[in-house]
Amino acid sequence: MLRDRLTALIYTLAAFAACILWLVISRNGYAVHPSETHFLLFLGPLLFAFAYPTSLFAGDHNDATAVAARLRSAAVLHGTGLAITTITFVVLGSQFWKNPLRGLSSVSFLATAIAVDLLFLAAAVLLLTKTRAILPRFAKYLVWPYWLVLALAFSEHFFEATSAGAALSFLYLAVSLALAFAGGAVRYRPTISHVAALPAVIAAPWVYSHVIKDTPLGNVWTSFNIPDPDRMMGKGFFLLVTSIVLSVTLMALAVATAAIRLTPARWKILGMPLRDRTWPSVLLTFAFVAVWFSQSAMPYRASGAVDYSAWPLLKIQHVQKQGFQFHETTVGLWGYRAPDTVSFSANDRRLFQFRFREKGSRTELPAALQQNVNAVLDSLRGTSGNIETVRPVRAWNADEWYLIGENIGLHSYTAGTTPPPEVIQLFHDLETLPYPREYSSELRDICLGFCYDPLAGLGYLYANHRCRYDATKRDYVCR
């Protein structure tokens, strides 16, 4: 049946996603690096968990007593295994320096782990092909000890947690086994399968604290905005953040699917039981991701903290918008007490564009303009403005101006207003200066151009530029 196959696929993909996400956090992102293969050590137990329902349910559809006995035996075995390994992980793994397997990567350990992993793979194949053998019966007793060893060996560096936090971390990793089991059980006992998948919701606090929660350095979504990520963060960074988003999305889809499948048969939509439909769970997942995205990606900022050694005495930005097209030009005056250098930057970006190029240059300030520059700076010093009022340009057609600098509050001229004539004249005089060389950099906007705003164009690109701690709200607030 298509519905059951789709459900099994969702649970199985979510199982691998949950395992990869745990590894990504624990390995500081290296779990998805092309040269990293340690995630393969988790593959065998996951496939064995997927195949395990075959030994519980297959071949005895008419013998309810035998199936019930096997289920009770399995529940006792794995319930006890989960409890013992969770307690052991709390005792041994709560403090990194007391973890006997911390950072273990010796040849003997890897060889042993690979051998056990292959044992699970062989047992899974035997179960799926319904071949009678002693290996699957033996393998089920090794699942939890092996899972505990992997959890201890790959716990994040300098992992320190309370007993509850350590237990939650291990239970989150155990969720991937439950989801794999749920994926394999769908075709035999759908209700048991959905009940096994639903506890994945217990991973929500761990996922929120490690992935979803915003931090002073940004979040997963703002990591997509890092300029030239391959140069700044290393190759594979885009794959890393993409895998995190997909993993959380798949887990949310699995939980929503399990919840929908367990609704009463009398709950119907358009004459069909709700539990027989898949689109409601997809819709719930989409709503979750949309809220997560909107709360994380806006206002615009790139993850990271960058401090500049100098700040311009004055920056003037001119933003022109026609339909989807933007043309933004910024000139800046730099120097110690008195300006002696001019910077220039410009970009032509469009809405629904993820990447765009910004060109820039720098040259000396001509002596002929020095008097005009000083006059403009003297007229602007001490004036106040409100940086909190700057928003992305939404009008279909717009012609807007912004300026900011030392001892000059941010001034925005929108809705038909314009700066003083001497400011506009100075902007055009500086814009037409010849410059000896030009550089180009790549900027990104995960909102496809809808989040990038004049503040970003003025240099407020990173999280430490856009976010501050609000003592009244006891949280970080971004502008």
Tab-separated table of C-alpha atoms in Angstrom:
chain	number	residue	atom	x	y	z
A	1	MET	CA	0.000	0.000	0.000
A	2	LEU	CA	1.382	3.381	-1.032
A	3	ARG	CA	0.498	5.054	2.293
A	4	ASP	CA	2.427	2.452	4.308
A	5	ARG	CA	5.414	2.595	1.975
A	6	LEU	CA	5.512	6.379	2.229
A	7	THR	CA	5.247	6.183	6.014
A	8	ALA	CA	8.055	3.623	6.187
A	9	LEU	CA	10.221	5.852	3.996
A	10	ILE	CA	9.585	8.882	6.234
A	11	TYR	CA	10.464	6.978	9.414
A	12	THR	CA	13.582	5.422	7.888
A	13	LEU	CA	14.918	8.687	6.506
A	14	ALA	CA	14.208	10.360	9.839
A	15	ALA	CA	16.194	7.641	11.625
A	16	PHE	CA	19.295	8.321	9.539
A	17	ALA	CA	18.706	12.082	9.843
A	18	ALA	CA	18.522	11.889	13.642
A	19	CYS	CA	21.751	9.906	13.811
A	20	ILE	CA	23.586	12.255	11.446
A	21	LEU	CA	22.373	15.322	13.355
A	22	TRP	CA	23.661	13.893	16.636
A	23	LEU	CA	27.006	13.197	14.984
A	24	VAL	CA	27.151	16.669	13.407
A	25	ILE	CA	26.755	18.307	16.807
A	26	SER	CA	29.160	15.882	18.470
A	27	ARG	CA	31.824	16.087	15.774
A	28	ASN	CA	31.575	19.880	15.343
A	29	GLY	CA	30.302	19.464	11.811
A	30	TYR	CA	32.898	16.993	10.569
A	31	ALA	CA	30.395	14.126	10.425
A	32	VAL	CA	29.292	15.222	6.959
A	33	HIS	CA	32.739	16.080	5.653
A	34	PRO	CA	33.660	14.041	2.538
A	35	SER	CA	36.672	12.572	4.335
A	36	GLU	CA	34.656	11.607	7.432
A	37	THR	CA	33.385	8.004	7.440
A	38	HIS	CA	32.673	7.390	11.127
A	39	PHE	CA	28.913	7.667	10.514
A	40	LEU	CA	29.162	4.285	8.771
A	41	LEU	CA	29.719	2.695	12.192
A	42	PHE	CA	26.104	3.568	13.030
A	43	LEU	CA	24.740	2.100	9.802
A	44	GLY	CA	24.711	-1.545	10.888
A	45	PRO	CA	22.583	-1.132	14.063
A	46	LEU	CA	20.140	1.145	12.209
A	47	LEU	CA	19.620	-1.390	9.427
A	48	PHE	CA	19.318	-4.171	11.995
A	49	ALA	CA	16.643	-2.152	13.841
A	50	PHE	CA	14.825	-1.696	10.513
A	51	ALA	CA	14.942	-5.441	9.819
A	52	TYR	CA	14.192	-6.511	13.406
A	53	PRO	CA	10.352	-6.441	13.011
A	54	THR	CA	10.680	-9.281	10.516
A	55	SER	CA	11.728	-11.626	13.325
A	56	LEU	CA	8.900	-10.383	15.547
A	57	PHE	CA	5.937	-10.413	13.180
A	58	ALA	CA	6.640	-12.270	9.929
A	59	GLY	CA	5.312	-15.759	9.423
A	60	ASP	CA	2.948	-15.874	12.402
A	61	HIS	CA	-0.041	-13.779	11.362
A	62	ASN	CA	-2.418	-16.436	12.652
A	63	ASP	CA	-0.570	-17.124	15.868
A	64	ALA	CA	-1.359	-14.102	18.038
A	65	THR	CA	-0.080	-15.813	21.157
A	66	ALA	CA	3.402	-16.383	19.708
A	67	VAL	CA	3.602	-12.811	18.430
A	68	ALA	CA	2.492	-11.418	21.800
A	69	ALA	CA	5.086	-13.522	23.608
A	70	ARG	CA	7.863	-12.314	21.315
A	71	LEU	CA	6.723	-8.719	21.757
A	72	ARG	CA	6.792	-9.023	25.557
A	73	SER	CA	10.229	-10.600	25.440
A	74	ALA	CA	11.532	-7.898	23.086
A	75	ALA	CA	9.998	-5.110	25.194
A	76	VAL	CA	11.666	-6.416	28.350
A	77	LEU	CA	15.014	-6.963	26.610
A	78	HIS	CA	15.245	-3.591	24.897
A	79	GLY	CA	13.545	-1.630	27.659
A	80	THR	CA	16.075	-2.978	30.118
A	81	GLY	CA	18.913	-2.368	27.650
A	82	LEU	CA	17.851	1.232	27.115
A	83	ALA	CA	17.572	1.910	30.844
A	84	ILE	CA	20.934	0.357	31.710
A	85	THR	CA	22.840	2.042	28.880
A	86	THR	CA	21.254	5.427	29.608
A	87	ILE	CA	22.282	5.232	33.262
A	88	THR	CA	25.762	4.053	32.265
A	89	PHE	CA	26.143	6.942	29.816
A	90	VAL	CA	25.121	9.416	32.530
A	91	VAL	CA	27.691	7.947	34.926
A	92	LEU	CA	30.552	7.704	32.433
A	93	GLY	CA	29.766	10.407	29.915
A	94	SER	CA	28.444	13.389	31.870
A	95	GLN	CA	31.968	14.743	32.330
A	96	PHE	CA	34.311	14.593	29.367
A	97	TRP	CA	37.442	13.958	31.436
A	98	LYS	CA	35.856	10.932	33.113
A	99	ASN	CA	34.698	9.396	29.836
A	100	PRO	CA	36.871	6.276	29.336
A	101	LEU	CA	36.288	6.342	25.556
A	102	ARG	CA	36.669	10.069	24.911
A	103	GLY	CA	38.220	10.806	21.541
A	104	LEU	CA	39.033	7.153	21.013
A	105	SER	CA	40.271	6.615	17.471
A	106	SER	CA	42.906	3.905	17.769
A	107	VAL	CA	43.277	1.312	15.040
A	108	SER	CA	42.200	-1.490	17.383
A	109	PHE	CA	39.016	0.333	18.403
A	110	LEU	CA	38.072	1.171	14.823
A	111	ALA	CA	38.785	-2.393	13.692
A	112	THR	CA	36.583	-3.815	16.444
A	113	ALA	CA	33.803	-1.313	15.754
A	114	ILE	CA	33.890	-2.088	12.029
A	115	ALA	CA	33.713	-5.831	12.737
A	116	VAL	CA	30.669	-5.402	14.991
A	117	ASP	CA	29.069	-3.040	12.473
A	118	LEU	CA	29.494	-5.650	9.736
A	119	LEU	CA	27.980	-8.235	12.068
A	120	PHE	CA	24.841	-6.101	12.361
A	121	LEU	CA	24.734	-5.604	8.604
A	122	ALA	CA	24.939	-9.365	8.053
A	123	ALA	CA	22.221	-9.976	10.645
A	124	ALA	CA	19.993	-7.384	8.940
A	125	VAL	CA	20.440	-9.048	5.564
A	126	LEU	CA	19.591	-12.444	7.046
A	127	LEU	CA	16.415	-11.048	8.601
A	128	LEU	CA	15.283	-9.252	5.450
A	129	THR	CA	15.858	-12.359	3.336
A	130	LYS	CA	14.087	-14.446	6.019
A	131	THR	CA	17.048	-16.778	6.278
A	132	ARG	CA	17.060	-18.823	9.447
A	133	ALA	CA	20.306	-18.248	11.327
A	134	ILE	CA	21.607	-17.813	14.841
A	135	LEU	CA	23.350	-14.490	14.081
A	136	PRO	CA	20.241	-12.246	14.301
A	137	ARG	CA	19.334	-13.767	17.676
A	138	PHE	CA	22.811	-13.019	18.927
A	139	ALA	CA	22.944	-9.520	17.429
A	140	LYS	CA	19.886	-8.259	19.336
A	141	TYR	CA	21.822	-8.603	22.601
A	142	LEU	CA	24.652	-6.452	21.256
A	143	VAL	CA	22.577	-3.484	20.068
A	144	TRP	CA	22.559	-1.460	23.268
A	145	PRO	CA	26.143	-2.165	24.400
A	146	TYR	CA	27.420	-1.215	20.951
A	147	TRP	CA	25.212	1.894	20.885
A	148	LEU	CA	26.579	2.924	24.289
A	149	VAL	CA	30.186	2.520	23.111
A	150	LEU	CA	29.507	4.674	20.029
A	151	ALA	CA	27.796	7.336	22.147
A	152	LEU	CA	30.748	7.526	24.535
A	153	ALA	CA	33.361	7.461	21.788
A	154	PHE	CA	31.746	10.190	19.698
A	155	SER	CA	30.374	12.512	22.380
A	156	GLU	CA	31.240	16.104	21.626
A	157	HIS	CA	34.637	17.356	22.743
A	158	PHE	CA	34.675	18.614	26.319
A	159	PHE	CA	31.086	17.428	26.781
A	160	GLU	CA	29.858	18.531	30.209
A	161	ALA	CA	26.212	18.114	31.211
A	162	THR	CA	23.942	17.552	34.145
A	163	SER	CA	22.579	14.073	34.650
A	164	ALA	CA	19.340	15.074	32.944
A	165	GLY	CA	21.224	16.678	30.040
A	166	ALA	CA	23.446	13.645	29.533
A	167	ALA	CA	20.443	11.313	29.660
A	168	LEU	CA	18.610	13.468	27.121
A	169	SER	CA	21.610	13.411	24.796
A	170	PHE	CA	21.772	9.603	24.857
A	171	LEU	CA	17.995	9.231	24.524
A	172	TYR	CA	18.110	11.474	21.486
A	173	LEU	CA	20.642	9.148	19.866
A	174	ALA	CA	18.429	6.183	20.830
A	175	VAL	CA	15.530	7.866	19.002
A	176	SER	CA	17.202	6.987	15.701
A	177	LEU	CA	16.958	3.272	16.563
A	178	ALA	CA	13.275	3.658	17.443
A	179	LEU	CA	12.583	5.420	14.149
A	180	ALA	CA	14.432	2.728	12.192
A	181	PHE	CA	12.379	0.055	13.962
A	182	ALA	CA	9.198	2.015	13.175
A	183	GLY	CA	10.140	2.137	9.496
A	184	GLY	CA	10.513	-1.644	9.339
A	185	ALA	CA	7.377	-2.378	11.397
A	186	VAL	CA	4.909	-0.414	9.255
A	187	ARG	CA	4.069	-3.300	6.931
A	188	TYR	CA	3.509	-5.707	9.832
A	189	ARG	CA	1.951	-3.739	12.699
A	190	PRO	CA	1.224	-0.124	11.692
A	191	THR	CA	-0.063	0.882	15.123
A	192	ILE	CA	3.047	-0.424	16.890
A	193	SER	CA	5.150	1.307	14.260
A	194	HIS	CA	3.523	4.700	14.863
A	195	VAL	CA	3.752	4.303	18.634
A	196	ALA	CA	7.473	3.522	18.262
A	197	ALA	CA	8.024	6.632	16.101
A	198	LEU	CA	6.101	9.080	18.274
A	199	PRO	CA	8.662	9.137	21.151
A	200	ALA	CA	10.986	10.969	18.759
A	201	VAL	CA	9.328	14.065	20.193
A	202	ILE	CA	11.464	13.651	23.328
A	203	ALA	CA	14.386	14.868	21.219
A	204	ALA	CA	12.715	18.276	20.872
A	205	PRO	CA	14.469	19.929	23.878
A	206	TRP	CA	17.878	18.682	22.728
A	207	VAL	CA	17.263	19.803	19.132
A	208	TYR	CA	15.995	23.183	20.305
A	209	SER	CA	18.978	23.894	22.546
A	210	HIS	CA	21.611	22.707	20.045
A	211	VAL	CA	20.103	23.707	16.694
A	212	ILE	CA	17.011	25.898	16.764
A	213	LYS	CA	17.729	28.347	19.582
A	214	ASP	CA	19.270	31.612	18.459
A	215	THR	CA	22.654	32.587	19.877
A	216	PRO	CA	24.783	35.747	19.903
A	217	LEU	CA	26.767	34.213	17.038
A	218	GLY	CA	23.721	33.472	14.901
A	219	ASN	CA	21.952	30.237	14.013
A	220	VAL	CA	21.701	27.576	11.335
A	221	TRP	CA	19.701	29.703	8.904
A	222	THR	CA	21.972	32.754	9.195
A	223	SER	CA	24.931	30.453	8.511
A	224	PHE	CA	23.716	30.351	4.899
A	225	ASN	CA	24.452	34.102	4.729
A	226	ILE	CA	28.170	33.843	5.532
A	227	PRO	CA	30.049	35.548	2.674
A	228	ASP	CA	32.353	33.236	0.717
A	229	PRO	CA	31.778	30.308	3.131
A	230	ASP	CA	34.242	27.983	1.398
A	231	ARG	CA	37.019	30.483	2.071
A	232	MET	CA	35.924	31.498	5.579
A	233	MET	CA	34.583	28.190	6.928
A	234	GLY	CA	36.165	25.572	4.691
A	235	LYS	CA	34.814	23.358	1.944
A	236	GLY	CA	31.721	21.365	2.821
A	237	PHE	CA	30.203	24.061	5.060
A	238	PHE	CA	27.140	24.456	2.830
A	239	LEU	CA	26.596	20.679	3.000
A	240	LEU	CA	26.865	20.866	6.783
A	241	VAL	CA	24.167	23.484	7.356
A	242	THR	CA	21.936	21.918	4.702
A	243	SER	CA	22.165	18.527	6.427
A	244	ILE	CA	21.189	20.129	9.754
A	245	VAL	CA	18.077	21.759	8.288
A	246	LEU	CA	17.051	18.586	6.440
A	247	SER	CA	17.610	16.441	9.532
A	248	VAL	CA	15.401	18.606	11.755
A	249	THR	CA	12.761	18.770	9.007
A	250	LEU	CA	12.676	14.987	8.553
A	251	MET	CA	12.398	14.414	12.290
A	252	ALA	CA	9.529	16.894	12.525
A	253	LEU	CA	7.839	15.148	9.586
A	254	ALA	CA	8.216	11.751	11.280
A	255	VAL	CA	6.660	13.003	14.536
A	256	ALA	CA	3.804	14.712	12.685
A	257	THR	CA	3.188	11.583	10.595
A	258	ALA	CA	3.097	9.337	13.672
A	259	ALA	CA	0.684	11.702	15.438
A	260	ILE	CA	-1.612	11.861	12.396
A	261	ARG	CA	-1.554	8.077	11.895
A	262	LEU	CA	-2.609	7.513	15.519
A	263	THR	CA	-5.711	9.717	15.334
A	264	PRO	CA	-9.125	7.944	15.703
A	265	ALA	CA	-10.732	6.531	12.570
A	266	ARG	CA	-13.798	8.738	13.112
A	267	TRP	CA	-11.737	11.860	12.480
A	268	LYS	CA	-12.269	12.494	8.798
A	269	ILE	CA	-11.303	15.087	6.195
A	270	LEU	CA	-13.300	15.211	2.959
A	271	GLY	CA	-14.914	11.882	3.801
A	272	MET	CA	-11.609	10.076	4.381
A	273	PRO	CA	-10.051	9.240	7.775
A	274	LEU	CA	-7.399	11.767	8.762
A	275	ARG	CA	-4.976	8.996	9.670
A	276	ASP	CA	-5.016	7.706	6.095
A	277	ARG	CA	-3.793	11.003	4.687
A	278	THR	CA	-0.196	12.186	4.478
A	279	TRP	CA	-0.570	15.803	3.398
A	280	PRO	CA	-1.662	17.056	6.872
A	281	SER	CA	1.665	15.945	8.344
A	282	VAL	CA	3.498	17.593	5.442
A	283	LEU	CA	1.495	20.777	6.058
A	284	LEU	CA	2.297	20.737	9.785
A	285	THR	CA	5.984	20.236	9.034
A	286	PHE	CA	5.957	23.073	6.526
A	287	ALA	CA	4.336	25.357	9.109
A	288	PHE	CA	6.972	24.394	11.677
A	289	VAL	CA	9.854	25.057	9.274
A	290	ALA	CA	8.273	28.347	8.153
A	291	VAL	CA	8.010	29.611	11.743
A	292	TRP	CA	11.541	28.417	12.515
A	293	PHE	CA	12.846	30.142	9.396
A	294	SER	CA	11.029	33.424	9.983
A	295	GLN	CA	12.192	33.640	13.595
A	296	SER	CA	15.794	32.793	12.688
A	297	ALA	CA	16.520	34.406	9.321
A	298	MET	CA	14.984	37.825	9.935
A	299	PRO	CA	16.371	40.411	10.354
A	300	TYR	CA	19.259	39.827	7.989
A	301	ARG	CA	22.616	38.860	9.475
A	302	ALA	CA	25.394	36.384	8.865
A	303	SER	CA	26.524	33.984	11.575
A	304	GLY	CA	29.731	34.976	13.282
A	305	ALA	CA	31.343	37.873	15.084
A	306	VAL	CA	33.610	40.232	13.193
A	307	ASP	CA	35.083	43.384	14.715
A	308	TYR	CA	36.398	46.115	12.481
A	309	SER	CA	39.600	47.980	13.390
A	310	ALA	CA	38.124	51.246	12.098
A	311	TRP	CA	34.712	52.711	11.473
A	312	PRO	CA	33.962	55.286	8.751
A	313	LEU	CA	33.632	58.947	9.612
A	314	LEU	CA	30.678	58.967	7.226
A	315	LYS	CA	28.893	56.500	4.984
A	316	ILE	CA	26.256	57.474	2.437
A	317	GLN	CA	24.130	54.825	0.765
A	318	HIS	CA	21.806	55.233	-2.197
A	319	VAL	CA	19.275	52.443	-2.817
A	320	GLN	CA	17.287	52.349	-6.055
A	321	LYS	CA	14.660	49.687	-6.655
A	322	GLN	CA	12.642	48.977	-9.770
A	323	GLY	CA	10.431	45.931	-9.466
A	324	PHE	CA	12.659	42.995	-8.549
A	325	GLN	CA	15.913	44.826	-9.351
A	326	PHE	CA	18.052	46.699	-6.820
A	327	HIS	CA	20.975	48.997	-7.468
A	328	GLU	CA	22.826	49.940	-4.288
A	329	THR	CA	25.801	52.274	-4.081
A	330	THR	CA	27.685	53.234	-0.926
A	331	VAL	CA	30.530	55.681	-0.423
A	332	GLY	CA	32.506	55.971	2.811
A	333	LEU	CA	34.950	58.474	4.263
A	334	TRP	CA	37.754	57.071	6.416
A	335	GLY	CA	40.581	58.491	8.467
A	336	TYR	CA	41.844	59.400	11.899
A	337	ARG	CA	39.923	62.492	13.046
A	338	ALA	CA	40.000	63.860	9.505
A	339	PRO	CA	39.066	61.862	6.366
A	340	ASP	CA	41.845	60.939	3.983
A	341	THR	CA	40.470	57.858	2.217
A	342	VAL	CA	37.310	57.122	0.217
A	343	SER	CA	35.724	53.679	-0.161
A	344	PHE	CA	33.199	52.694	-2.786
A	345	SER	CA	30.941	49.640	-3.012
A	346	ALA	CA	28.036	48.707	-5.237
A	347	ASN	CA	25.848	45.755	-6.100
A	348	ASP	CA	23.091	44.985	-8.557
A	349	ARG	CA	20.969	42.295	-6.974
A	350	ARG	CA	17.504	40.931	-7.589
A	351	LEU	CA	14.771	39.454	-5.472
A	352	PHE	CA	14.667	35.626	-5.575
A	353	GLN	CA	18.465	35.645	-5.907
A	354	PHE	CA	20.490	33.763	-3.292
A	355	ARG	CA	24.005	34.874	-4.297
A	356	PHE	CA	25.091	38.256	-5.584
A	357	ARG	CA	28.400	40.036	-6.138
A	358	GLU	CA	29.459	43.268	-4.482
A	359	LYS	CA	32.212	45.324	-6.081
A	360	GLY	CA	34.333	47.712	-4.076
A	361	SER	CA	37.367	49.921	-4.215
A	362	ARG	CA	39.321	52.421	-2.144
A	363	THR	CA	41.277	55.531	-3.062
A	364	GLU	CA	42.758	58.665	-1.487
A	365	LEU	CA	40.531	61.653	-0.865
A	366	PRO	CA	41.505	64.516	-3.249
A	367	ALA	CA	42.542	67.749	-1.579
A	368	ALA	CA	40.033	69.610	-3.770
A	369	LEU	CA	37.140	67.890	-1.956
A	370	GLN	CA	38.542	68.251	1.545
A	371	GLN	CA	36.752	71.526	2.281
A	372	ASN	CA	33.348	70.256	1.120
A	373	VAL	CA	33.795	67.020	3.120
A	374	ASN	CA	34.645	68.925	6.305
A	375	ALA	CA	31.645	71.188	5.868
A	376	VAL	CA	29.267	68.232	5.490
A	377	LEU	CA	30.764	66.401	8.476
A	378	ASP	CA	30.494	69.525	10.649
A	379	SER	CA	26.835	69.920	9.733
A	380	LEU	CA	26.022	66.286	10.586
A	381	ARG	CA	28.015	65.770	13.795
A	382	GLY	CA	25.902	65.542	16.902
A	383	THR	CA	22.702	64.761	15.006
A	384	SER	CA	20.630	61.825	16.199
A	385	GLY	CA	18.906	59.014	14.356
A	386	ASN	CA	17.230	55.696	15.063
A	387	ILE	CA	18.927	52.597	13.740
A	388	GLU	CA	15.977	50.447	14.854
A	389	THR	CA	13.667	51.942	12.210
A	390	VAL	CA	15.565	50.662	9.158
A	391	ARG	CA	13.697	47.918	7.328
A	392	PRO	CA	14.127	46.098	4.000
A	393	VAL	CA	12.897	48.076	1.010
A	394	ARG	CA	9.447	46.709	0.118
A	395	ALA	CA	8.011	49.282	-2.296
A	396	TRP	CA	7.778	48.219	-5.937
A	397	ASN	CA	9.759	51.279	-6.988
A	398	ALA	CA	11.887	53.189	-4.493
A	399	ASP	CA	14.649	55.779	-4.285
A	400	GLU	CA	16.047	55.924	-0.749
A	401	TRP	CA	19.067	57.364	1.037
A	402	TYR	CA	20.840	56.390	4.261
A	403	LEU	CA	23.822	57.824	6.082
A	404	ILE	CA	25.724	56.981	9.256
A	405	GLY	CA	29.112	57.692	10.815
A	406	GLU	CA	31.075	58.584	13.924
A	407	ASN	CA	28.990	60.820	16.208
A	408	ILE	CA	26.280	60.704	13.558
A	409	GLY	CA	23.140	58.731	14.182
A	410	LEU	CA	21.738	56.691	11.330
A	411	HIS	CA	19.524	58.865	9.134
A	412	SER	CA	17.120	57.339	6.621
A	413	TYR	CA	15.398	59.267	3.865
A	414	THR	CA	12.468	57.260	2.527
A	415	ALA	CA	8.965	57.813	1.152
A	416	GLY	CA	10.107	60.642	-1.136
A	417	THR	CA	12.317	62.472	1.370
A	418	THR	CA	15.893	63.331	0.428
A	419	PRO	CA	19.062	64.283	2.302
A	420	PRO	CA	20.312	67.863	2.319
A	421	PRO	CA	21.526	68.961	-1.148
A	422	GLU	CA	25.158	69.212	0.019
A	423	VAL	CA	25.079	65.530	1.069
A	424	ILE	CA	23.756	64.422	-2.322
A	425	GLN	CA	26.303	66.587	-4.120
A	426	LEU	CA	29.123	65.142	-2.018
A	427	PHE	CA	27.910	61.605	-2.777
A	428	HIS	CA	28.018	62.216	-6.531
A	429	ASP	CA	31.412	63.923	-6.315
A	430	LEU	CA	32.869	60.941	-4.449
A	431	GLU	CA	31.114	58.384	-6.662
A	432	THR	CA	32.791	59.722	-9.797
A	433	LEU	CA	36.321	59.621	-8.408
A	434	PRO	CA	38.745	57.399	-10.334
A	435	TYR	CA	40.041	54.428	-8.393
A	436	PRO	CA	43.136	52.342	-9.113
A	437	ARG	CA	41.819	48.845	-8.428
A	438	GLU	CA	38.613	47.008	-7.695
A	439	TYR	CA	37.778	43.951	-5.596
A	440	SER	CA	34.733	41.736	-5.608
A	441	SER	CA	33.107	39.630	-2.898
A	442	GLU	CA	30.137	37.279	-2.791
A	443	LEU	CA	27.204	37.998	-0.497
A	444	ARG	CA	24.271	35.691	0.235
A	445	ASP	CA	20.713	35.990	1.470
A	446	ILE	CA	18.840	32.843	2.488
A	447	CYS	CA	15.610	34.891	2.182
A	448	LEU	CA	16.357	35.236	-1.550
A	449	GLY	CA	16.791	38.990	-1.304
A	450	PHE	CA	13.837	39.748	0.954
A	451	CYS	CA	15.891	40.013	4.187
A	452	TYR	CA	18.951	41.918	2.982
A	453	ASP	CA	18.430	45.518	4.082
A	454	PRO	CA	20.153	48.918	4.023
A	455	LEU	CA	21.839	48.185	7.372
A	456	ALA	CA	23.609	45.221	5.759
A	457	GLY	CA	24.659	47.471	2.886
A	458	LEU	CA	26.094	49.942	5.407
A	459	GLY	CA	28.293	47.243	6.909
A	460	TYR	CA	26.106	45.690	9.596
A	461	LEU	CA	26.540	42.178	8.235
A	462	TYR	CA	27.311	39.879	11.157
A	463	ALA	CA	25.432	38.728	14.223
A	464	ASN	CA	27.482	40.860	16.603
A	465	HIS	CA	26.566	43.931	14.525
A	466	ARG	CA	22.853	43.208	14.570
A	467	CYS	CA	22.170	41.588	17.954
A	468	ARG	CA	22.417	42.801	21.546
A	469	TYR	CA	21.386	41.484	24.926
A	470	ASP	CA	18.135	43.027	26.204
A	471	ALA	CA	18.174	42.951	29.998
A	472	THR	CA	14.423	43.522	30.235
A	473	LYS	CA	13.619	40.580	27.971
A	474	ARG	CA	16.580	38.556	29.219
A	475	ASP	CA	17.318	37.502	25.688
A	476	TYR	CA	19.250	38.575	22.611
A	477	VAL	CA	17.378	40.938	20.310
A	478	CYS	CA	18.411	41.489	16.698
A	479	ARG	CA	17.672	44.593	14.642
